[in-house]
């Protein structure tokens, strides 16, 4: 069974990304396999993955918190 946790907010900059990273780390430490996902990233700063593709830095930080390799599938648009 797949379980999903959604972190949402109605405005920019209320620390949704940091909260999601904290949850990723907590779930990882509790033995769950988890990965962040954000369909669209409007930030101008980006990270180049090991695949040579570009994704948002917030999802990279969250992937690192989950001890997961960052992938563009976590940030497809």
Short mmCIF file of N, CA, C and O in Angstrom, two decimals:
data_model
loop_
_atom_site.label_atom_id
_atom_site.label_comp_id
_atom_site.label_asym_id
_atom_site.label_seq_id
_atom_site.Cartn_x
_atom_site.Cartn_y
_atom_site.Cartn_z
N UNK A 1 0.83 -1.17 0.00
CA UNK A 1 0.00 0.00 0.00
C UNK A 1 0.88 1.25 0.00
O UNK A 1 1.83 1.35 0.75
N UNK A 2 0.56 2.19 -0.85
CA UNK A 2 1.27 3.45 -0.92
C UNK A 2 0.52 4.48 -0.09
O UNK A 2 -0.68 4.63 -0.22
N UNK A 3 1.26 5.17 0.75
CA UNK A 3 0.66 6.24 1.55
C UNK A 3 1.29 7.55 1.10
O UNK A 3 2.47 7.62 0.81
N UNK A 4 0.48 8.58 1.06
CA UNK A 4 0.93 9.87 0.56
C UNK A 4 0.67 10.94 1.61
O UNK A 4 -0.39 10.96 2.23
N UNK A 5 1.64 11.82 1.79
CA UNK A 5 1.49 12.99 2.65
C UNK A 5 1.65 14.21 1.75
O UNK A 5 2.61 14.30 0.99
N UNK A 6 0.71 15.13 1.83
CA UNK A 6 0.76 16.34 1.02
C UNK A 6 0.98 17.53 1.94
O UNK A 6 0.28 17.69 2.94
N UNK A 7 1.97 18.37 1.59
CA UNK A 7 2.22 19.61 2.31
C UNK A 7 1.80 20.74 1.38
O UNK A 7 2.35 20.88 0.30
N UNK A 8 0.79 21.52 1.80
CA UNK A 8 0.27 22.58 0.93
C UNK A 8 0.23 23.90 1.68
O UNK A 8 0.18 23.94 2.90
N UNK A 9 0.24 24.97 0.93
CA UNK A 9 0.13 26.31 1.48
C UNK A 9 -0.48 27.23 0.45
O UNK A 9 -0.40 26.97 -0.74
N UNK A 10 -1.09 28.30 0.90
CA UNK A 10 -1.79 29.19 -0.01
C UNK A 10 -0.92 30.36 -0.50
O UNK A 10 -1.35 31.12 -1.35
N UNK A 11 0.28 30.49 0.04
CA UNK A 11 1.16 31.59 -0.36
C UNK A 11 2.57 31.06 -0.57
O UNK A 11 2.91 29.96 -0.14
N UNK A 12 3.41 31.87 -1.19
CA UNK A 12 4.81 31.51 -1.35
C UNK A 12 5.57 31.83 -0.07
O UNK A 12 5.23 32.76 0.65
N UNK A 13 6.59 31.04 0.20
CA UNK A 13 7.54 31.32 1.27
C UNK A 13 7.09 31.04 2.70
O UNK A 13 7.64 31.64 3.61
N UNK A 14 6.13 30.15 2.95
CA UNK A 14 5.83 29.85 4.36
C UNK A 14 6.59 28.64 4.90
O UNK A 14 6.22 28.08 5.91
N UNK A 15 7.65 28.21 4.22
CA UNK A 15 8.53 27.11 4.64
C UNK A 15 7.91 25.73 4.38
O UNK A 15 8.17 24.79 5.12
N UNK A 16 7.13 25.62 3.32
CA UNK A 16 6.59 24.31 2.94
C UNK A 16 7.72 23.35 2.59
O UNK A 16 7.68 22.17 2.94
N UNK A 17 8.74 23.85 1.89
CA UNK A 17 9.87 23.01 1.48
C UNK A 17 10.65 22.49 2.67
O UNK A 17 11.03 21.32 2.72
N UNK A 18 10.90 23.35 3.65
CA UNK A 18 11.62 22.91 4.85
C UNK A 18 10.80 21.91 5.64
O UNK A 18 11.33 20.93 6.17
N UNK A 19 9.49 22.14 5.71
CA UNK A 19 8.62 21.18 6.40
C UNK A 19 8.60 19.84 5.70
O UNK A 19 8.63 18.79 6.35
N UNK A 20 8.55 19.86 4.37
CA UNK A 20 8.57 18.61 3.61
C UNK A 20 9.90 17.88 3.80
O UNK A 20 9.94 16.65 3.92
N UNK A 21 11.01 18.63 3.84
CA UNK A 21 12.32 18.02 4.07
C UNK A 21 12.37 17.38 5.45
O UNK A 21 12.89 16.26 5.61
N UNK A 22 11.82 18.05 6.44
CA UNK A 22 11.80 17.49 7.80
C UNK A 22 10.99 16.20 7.83
O UNK A 22 11.41 15.20 8.43
N UNK A 23 9.85 16.19 7.15
CA UNK A 23 9.04 14.97 7.11
C UNK A 23 9.77 13.85 6.37
O UNK A 23 9.71 12.68 6.80
N UNK A 24 10.46 14.18 5.28
CA UNK A 24 11.23 13.17 4.55
C UNK A 24 12.27 12.53 5.47
O UNK A 24 12.45 11.30 5.47
N UNK A 25 12.99 13.34 6.24
CA UNK A 25 14.01 12.80 7.14
C UNK A 25 13.38 11.95 8.24
O UNK A 25 13.86 10.87 8.57
N UNK A 26 12.28 12.43 8.82
CA UNK A 26 11.61 11.68 9.88
C UNK A 26 11.13 10.33 9.35
O UNK A 26 11.34 9.29 9.98
N UNK A 27 10.47 10.33 8.18
CA UNK A 27 9.99 9.07 7.61
C UNK A 27 11.14 8.13 7.27
O UNK A 27 11.06 6.92 7.50
N UNK A 28 12.23 8.68 6.72
CA UNK A 28 13.40 7.85 6.41
C UNK A 28 13.96 7.21 7.68
O UNK A 28 14.26 6.02 7.71
N UNK A 29 14.11 8.01 8.74
CA UNK A 29 14.65 7.48 10.00
C UNK A 29 13.71 6.46 10.65
O UNK A 29 14.16 5.60 11.40
N UNK A 30 12.42 6.55 10.33
CA UNK A 30 11.46 5.57 10.84
C UNK A 30 11.38 4.33 9.97
O UNK A 30 10.56 3.44 10.23
N UNK A 31 12.20 4.27 8.92
CA UNK A 31 12.28 3.06 8.09
C UNK A 31 11.41 3.07 6.84
O UNK A 31 11.32 2.07 6.15
N UNK A 32 10.78 4.20 6.54
CA UNK A 32 9.95 4.28 5.35
C UNK A 32 10.78 4.71 4.15
O UNK A 32 11.75 5.44 4.28
N UNK A 33 10.38 4.26 2.97
CA UNK A 33 10.99 4.71 1.74
C UNK A 33 10.17 5.92 1.28
O UNK A 33 8.96 5.81 1.10
N UNK A 34 10.82 7.04 1.12
CA UNK A 34 10.08 8.25 0.73
C UNK A 34 10.88 9.07 -0.25
O UNK A 34 12.10 8.92 -0.38
N UNK A 35 10.18 9.93 -0.96
CA UNK A 35 10.82 10.84 -1.92
C UNK A 35 9.93 12.07 -2.07
O UNK A 35 8.71 11.97 -2.05
N UNK A 36 10.54 13.24 -2.23
CA UNK A 36 9.75 14.45 -2.43
C UNK A 36 9.24 14.54 -3.87
O UNK A 36 9.77 13.90 -4.78
N UNK A 37 8.21 15.34 -4.06
CA UNK A 37 7.70 15.58 -5.41
C UNK A 37 7.08 16.97 -5.45
O UNK A 37 6.31 17.34 -4.58
N UNK A 38 7.45 17.74 -6.44
CA UNK A 38 6.84 19.05 -6.68
C UNK A 38 6.72 19.17 -8.19
O UNK A 38 7.71 19.17 -8.90
N UNK A 39 5.48 19.24 -8.68
CA UNK A 39 5.27 19.17 -10.12
C UNK A 39 5.86 20.36 -10.87
O UNK A 39 6.36 20.21 -11.97
N UNK A 40 5.80 21.55 -10.29
CA UNK A 40 6.32 22.72 -10.98
C UNK A 40 7.14 23.56 -10.01
O UNK A 40 6.71 23.81 -8.89
N UNK A 41 8.29 23.99 -10.46
CA UNK A 41 9.17 24.83 -9.65
C UNK A 41 9.38 26.16 -10.37
O UNK A 41 9.86 26.19 -11.48
N UNK A 42 9.01 27.25 -9.72
CA UNK A 42 9.11 28.58 -10.33
C UNK A 42 10.42 29.28 -9.99
O UNK A 42 10.68 30.37 -10.47
N UNK A 43 11.24 28.67 -9.16
CA UNK A 43 12.50 29.30 -8.75
C UNK A 43 13.47 29.41 -9.92
O UNK A 43 13.49 28.57 -10.82
N UNK A 44 14.30 30.42 -9.88
CA UNK A 44 15.29 30.61 -10.93
C UNK A 44 16.56 29.80 -10.68
O UNK A 44 17.35 29.59 -11.59
N UNK A 45 16.78 29.39 -9.44
CA UNK A 45 17.99 28.61 -9.14
C UNK A 45 17.70 27.13 -9.34
O UNK A 45 16.66 26.64 -8.98
N UNK A 46 18.62 26.44 -9.96
CA UNK A 46 18.39 25.04 -10.26
C UNK A 46 19.64 24.22 -9.97
O UNK A 46 20.72 24.76 -9.75
N UNK A 47 19.47 22.91 -9.99
CA UNK A 47 20.52 21.94 -9.69
C UNK A 47 20.62 21.01 -10.89
O UNK A 47 19.59 20.63 -11.47
N UNK A 48 21.82 20.64 -11.25
CA UNK A 48 22.02 19.69 -12.35
C UNK A 48 22.21 18.30 -11.72
O UNK A 48 23.11 18.09 -10.92
N UNK A 49 21.36 17.37 -12.09
CA UNK A 49 21.40 16.03 -11.53
C UNK A 49 22.52 15.20 -12.15
O UNK A 49 23.15 15.62 -13.13
N UNK A 50 22.74 14.02 -11.61
CA UNK A 50 23.75 13.12 -12.17
C UNK A 50 23.36 12.67 -13.58
O UNK A 50 24.20 12.23 -14.35
N UNK A 51 22.06 12.81 -13.91
CA UNK A 51 21.57 12.48 -15.25
C UNK A 51 21.87 13.62 -16.24
O UNK A 51 21.62 13.49 -17.42
N UNK A 52 22.36 14.76 -15.70
CA UNK A 52 22.64 15.92 -16.54
C UNK A 52 21.42 16.78 -16.79
O UNK A 52 21.42 17.62 -17.69
N UNK A 53 20.37 16.58 -16.01
CA UNK A 53 19.13 17.33 -16.18
C UNK A 53 18.95 18.32 -15.05
O UNK A 53 19.62 18.24 -14.02
N UNK A 54 18.03 19.25 -15.21
CA UNK A 54 17.85 20.36 -14.29
C UNK A 54 16.60 20.16 -13.42
O UNK A 54 15.55 19.75 -13.91
N UNK A 55 16.76 20.44 -12.12
CA UNK A 55 15.61 20.38 -11.21
C UNK A 55 15.76 21.44 -10.13
O UNK A 55 16.84 22.00 -9.95
N UNK A 56 14.69 21.70 -9.41
CA UNK A 56 14.69 22.72 -8.37
C UNK A 56 15.54 22.33 -7.17
O UNK A 56 15.58 21.17 -6.77
N UNK A 57 16.23 23.32 -6.59
CA UNK A 57 17.09 23.06 -5.43
C UNK A 57 16.30 22.61 -4.20
O UNK A 57 16.81 21.86 -3.39
N UNK A 58 15.07 23.07 -4.08
CA UNK A 58 14.25 22.66 -2.92
C UNK A 58 14.03 21.15 -2.93
O UNK A 58 14.14 20.49 -1.90
N UNK A 59 13.77 20.58 -4.10
CA UNK A 59 13.56 19.14 -4.19
C UNK A 59 14.86 18.38 -3.97
O UNK A 59 14.86 17.28 -3.45
N UNK A 60 15.99 18.97 -4.35
CA UNK A 60 17.28 18.34 -4.10
C UNK A 60 17.52 18.26 -2.59
O UNK A 60 17.92 17.22 -2.06
N UNK A 61 17.26 19.35 -1.89
CA UNK A 61 17.43 19.37 -0.43
C UNK A 61 16.51 18.35 0.24
O UNK A 61 16.90 17.63 1.14
N UNK A 62 15.29 18.25 -0.26
CA UNK A 62 14.34 17.28 0.30
C UNK A 62 14.78 15.85 0.00
O UNK A 62 14.66 14.97 0.85
N UNK A 63 15.29 15.60 -1.20
CA UNK A 63 15.78 14.27 -1.55
C UNK A 63 16.96 13.88 -0.66
O UNK A 63 17.04 12.74 -0.19
N UNK A 64 17.85 14.84 -0.41
CA UNK A 64 18.98 14.56 0.48
C UNK A 64 18.49 14.27 1.89
O UNK A 64 19.04 13.41 2.58
N UNK A 65 17.44 14.96 2.34
CA UNK A 65 16.88 14.70 3.66
C UNK A 65 16.30 13.29 3.73
O UNK A 65 16.35 12.64 4.77
N UNK A 66 15.77 12.80 2.60
CA UNK A 66 15.21 11.45 2.54
C UNK A 66 16.25 10.40 2.21
O UNK A 66 15.93 9.23 2.05
N UNK A 67 17.52 10.84 2.07
CA UNK A 67 18.63 9.94 1.69
C UNK A 67 18.32 9.23 0.37
O UNK A 67 18.54 8.03 0.22
N UNK A 68 17.80 10.01 -0.58
CA UNK A 68 17.43 9.52 -1.90
C UNK A 68 18.19 10.31 -2.95
O UNK A 68 18.38 11.52 -2.81
N UNK A 69 18.61 9.66 -4.01
CA UNK A 69 19.30 10.35 -5.11
C UNK A 69 18.33 11.30 -5.80
O UNK A 69 17.24 10.90 -6.21
N UNK A 70 18.68 12.59 -5.95
CA UNK A 70 17.81 13.53 -6.65
C UNK A 70 17.57 13.10 -8.10
O UNK A 70 18.50 12.70 -8.79
N UNK A 71 16.34 13.19 -8.53
CA UNK A 71 15.97 12.81 -9.89
C UNK A 71 14.97 13.82 -10.43
O UNK A 71 14.12 14.31 -9.68
N UNK A 72 15.03 14.10 -11.72
CA UNK A 72 14.09 15.05 -12.32
C UNK A 72 12.65 14.55 -12.22
O UNK A 72 11.72 15.34 -12.37
N UNK A 73 12.45 13.28 -11.96
CA UNK A 73 11.09 12.78 -11.77
C UNK A 73 10.43 13.37 -10.53
O UNK A 73 9.22 13.37 -10.41
N UNK A 74 11.24 13.90 -9.62
CA UNK A 74 10.71 14.56 -8.42
C UNK A 74 10.25 15.98 -8.73
O UNK A 74 9.56 16.58 -7.93
N UNK A 75 10.66 16.52 -9.85
CA UNK A 75 10.37 17.90 -10.22
C UNK A 75 10.25 17.98 -11.76
O UNK A 75 11.10 18.55 -12.43
N UNK A 76 9.19 17.38 -12.34
CA UNK A 76 9.14 17.18 -13.79
C UNK A 76 8.91 18.41 -14.66
O UNK A 76 9.28 18.41 -15.81
N UNK A 77 8.30 19.46 -14.14
CA UNK A 77 8.00 20.63 -15.00
C UNK A 77 8.94 21.76 -14.65
O UNK A 77 9.06 22.13 -13.53
#
